[in-house]
GROMACS .gro file of C-alpha atoms in nm:
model
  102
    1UNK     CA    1   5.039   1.300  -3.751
    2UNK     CA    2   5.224   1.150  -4.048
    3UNK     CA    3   5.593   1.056  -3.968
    4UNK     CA    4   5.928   1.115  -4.095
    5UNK     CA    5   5.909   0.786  -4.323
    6UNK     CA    6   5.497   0.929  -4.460
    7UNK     CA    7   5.311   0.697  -4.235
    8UNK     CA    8   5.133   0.718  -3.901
    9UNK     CA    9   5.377   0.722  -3.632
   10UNK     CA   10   5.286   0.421  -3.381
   11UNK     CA   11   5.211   0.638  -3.118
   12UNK     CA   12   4.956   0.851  -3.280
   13UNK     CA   13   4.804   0.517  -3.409
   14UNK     CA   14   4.809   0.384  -3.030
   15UNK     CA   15   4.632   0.750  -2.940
   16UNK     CA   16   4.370   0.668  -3.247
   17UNK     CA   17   4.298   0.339  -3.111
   18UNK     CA   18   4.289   0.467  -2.718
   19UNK     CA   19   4.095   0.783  -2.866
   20UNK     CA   20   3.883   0.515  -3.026
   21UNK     CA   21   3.805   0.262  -2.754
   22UNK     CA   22   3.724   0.599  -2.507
   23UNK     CA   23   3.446   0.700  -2.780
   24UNK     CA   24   3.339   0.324  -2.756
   25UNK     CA   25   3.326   0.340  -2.389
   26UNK     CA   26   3.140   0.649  -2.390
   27UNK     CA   27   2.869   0.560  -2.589
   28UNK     CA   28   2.854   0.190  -2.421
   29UNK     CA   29   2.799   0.452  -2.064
   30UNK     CA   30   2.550   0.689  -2.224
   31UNK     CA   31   2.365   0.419  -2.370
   32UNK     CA   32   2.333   0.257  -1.995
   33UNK     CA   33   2.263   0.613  -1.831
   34UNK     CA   34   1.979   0.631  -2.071
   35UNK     CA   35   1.817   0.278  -1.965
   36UNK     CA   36   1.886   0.384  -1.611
   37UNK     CA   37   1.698   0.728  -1.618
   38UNK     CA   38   1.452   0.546  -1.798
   39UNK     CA   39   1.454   0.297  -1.528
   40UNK     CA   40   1.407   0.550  -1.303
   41UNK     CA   41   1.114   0.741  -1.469
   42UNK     CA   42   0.933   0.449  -1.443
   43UNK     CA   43   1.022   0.346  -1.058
   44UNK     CA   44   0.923   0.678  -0.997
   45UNK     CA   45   0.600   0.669  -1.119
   46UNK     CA   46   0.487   0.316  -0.989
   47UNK     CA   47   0.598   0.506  -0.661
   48UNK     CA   48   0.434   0.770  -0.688
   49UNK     CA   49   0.090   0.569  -0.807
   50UNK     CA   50   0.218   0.316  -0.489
   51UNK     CA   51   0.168   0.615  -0.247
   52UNK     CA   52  -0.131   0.769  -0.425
   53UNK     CA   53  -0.336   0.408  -0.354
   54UNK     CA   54  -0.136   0.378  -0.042
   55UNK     CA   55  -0.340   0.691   0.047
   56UNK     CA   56  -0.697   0.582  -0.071
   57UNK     CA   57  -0.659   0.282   0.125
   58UNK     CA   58  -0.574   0.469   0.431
   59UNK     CA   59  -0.913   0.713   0.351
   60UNK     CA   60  -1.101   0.367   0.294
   61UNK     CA   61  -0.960   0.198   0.631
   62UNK     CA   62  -1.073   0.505   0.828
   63UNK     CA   63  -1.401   0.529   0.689
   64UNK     CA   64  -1.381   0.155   0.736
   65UNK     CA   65  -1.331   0.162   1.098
   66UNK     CA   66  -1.587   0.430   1.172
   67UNK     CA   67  -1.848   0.246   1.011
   68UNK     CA   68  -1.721  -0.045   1.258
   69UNK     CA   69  -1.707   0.141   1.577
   70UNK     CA   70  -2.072   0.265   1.454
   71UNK     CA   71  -2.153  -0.104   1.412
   72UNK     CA   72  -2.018  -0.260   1.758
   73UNK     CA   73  -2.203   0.039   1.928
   74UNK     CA   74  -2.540  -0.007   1.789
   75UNK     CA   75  -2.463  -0.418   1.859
   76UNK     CA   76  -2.385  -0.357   2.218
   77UNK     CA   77  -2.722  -0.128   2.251
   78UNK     CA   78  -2.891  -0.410   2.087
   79UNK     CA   79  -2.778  -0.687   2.288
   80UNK     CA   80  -2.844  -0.437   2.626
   81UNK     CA   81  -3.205  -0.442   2.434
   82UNK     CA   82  -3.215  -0.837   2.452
   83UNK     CA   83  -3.109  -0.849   2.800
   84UNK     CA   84  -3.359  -0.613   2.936
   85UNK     CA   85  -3.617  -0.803   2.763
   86UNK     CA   86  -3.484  -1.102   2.865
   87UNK     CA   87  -3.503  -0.996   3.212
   88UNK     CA   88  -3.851  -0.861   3.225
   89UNK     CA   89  -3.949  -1.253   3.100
   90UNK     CA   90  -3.811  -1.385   3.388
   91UNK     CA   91  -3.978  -1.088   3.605
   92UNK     CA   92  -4.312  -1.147   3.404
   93UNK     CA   93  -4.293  -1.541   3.409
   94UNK     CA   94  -4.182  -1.511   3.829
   95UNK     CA   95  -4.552  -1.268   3.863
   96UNK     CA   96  -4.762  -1.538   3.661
   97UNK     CA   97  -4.657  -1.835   3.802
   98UNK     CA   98  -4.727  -1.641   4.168
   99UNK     CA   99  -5.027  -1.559   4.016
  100UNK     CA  100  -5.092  -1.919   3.981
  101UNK     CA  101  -5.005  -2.000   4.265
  102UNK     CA  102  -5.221  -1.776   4.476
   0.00000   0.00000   0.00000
């Protein structure tokens, strides 16, 4: 707004250079809201690809630990196995040496 005397009065200069430094401001924020929603995309995503092999390690531990159960169970019929045999030696060896004996 031009004054009296044909310039700029000093306080629409002072509202130029507020006006000014708000615009600056502005852009300075947008500028940082963009980096954080880009920030945020990509948190997002390594989440979401976090949870997803989260998830496929969870399928592989269970399938895991069945296959283990299956394994200790078929161990402890084997070893029941090698015990009975074991047993029937001694049985066996206690007949022959009777039989040698007699």
């Amino acid at each position: 707004t031009p004054s009296l005397l044909g310039g700029e009065s000093p306080f629409a200069k002072a509202q130029d250079a507020a006006t000014g430094a708000l615009q600056g401001r502005i852009g300075k924020l947008e500028q940082e809201r963009d980096h954080l929603s880009d920030q945020l995309a990509l948190f997002t995503a390594r989440a979401a690809a976090s949870t997803q092999a989260a998830a496929q390690r969870g399928v592989e531990l269970e399938a895991t630990s069945k296959r283990l159960a299956l394994v200790l169970e078929m161990l402890g019929a084997r070893e029941e196995e090698v015990e009975d045999l074991r047993e029937t030696t001694r049985e066996q060896k206690q007949v022959f040496e009777q039989q040698l004996e007699s």
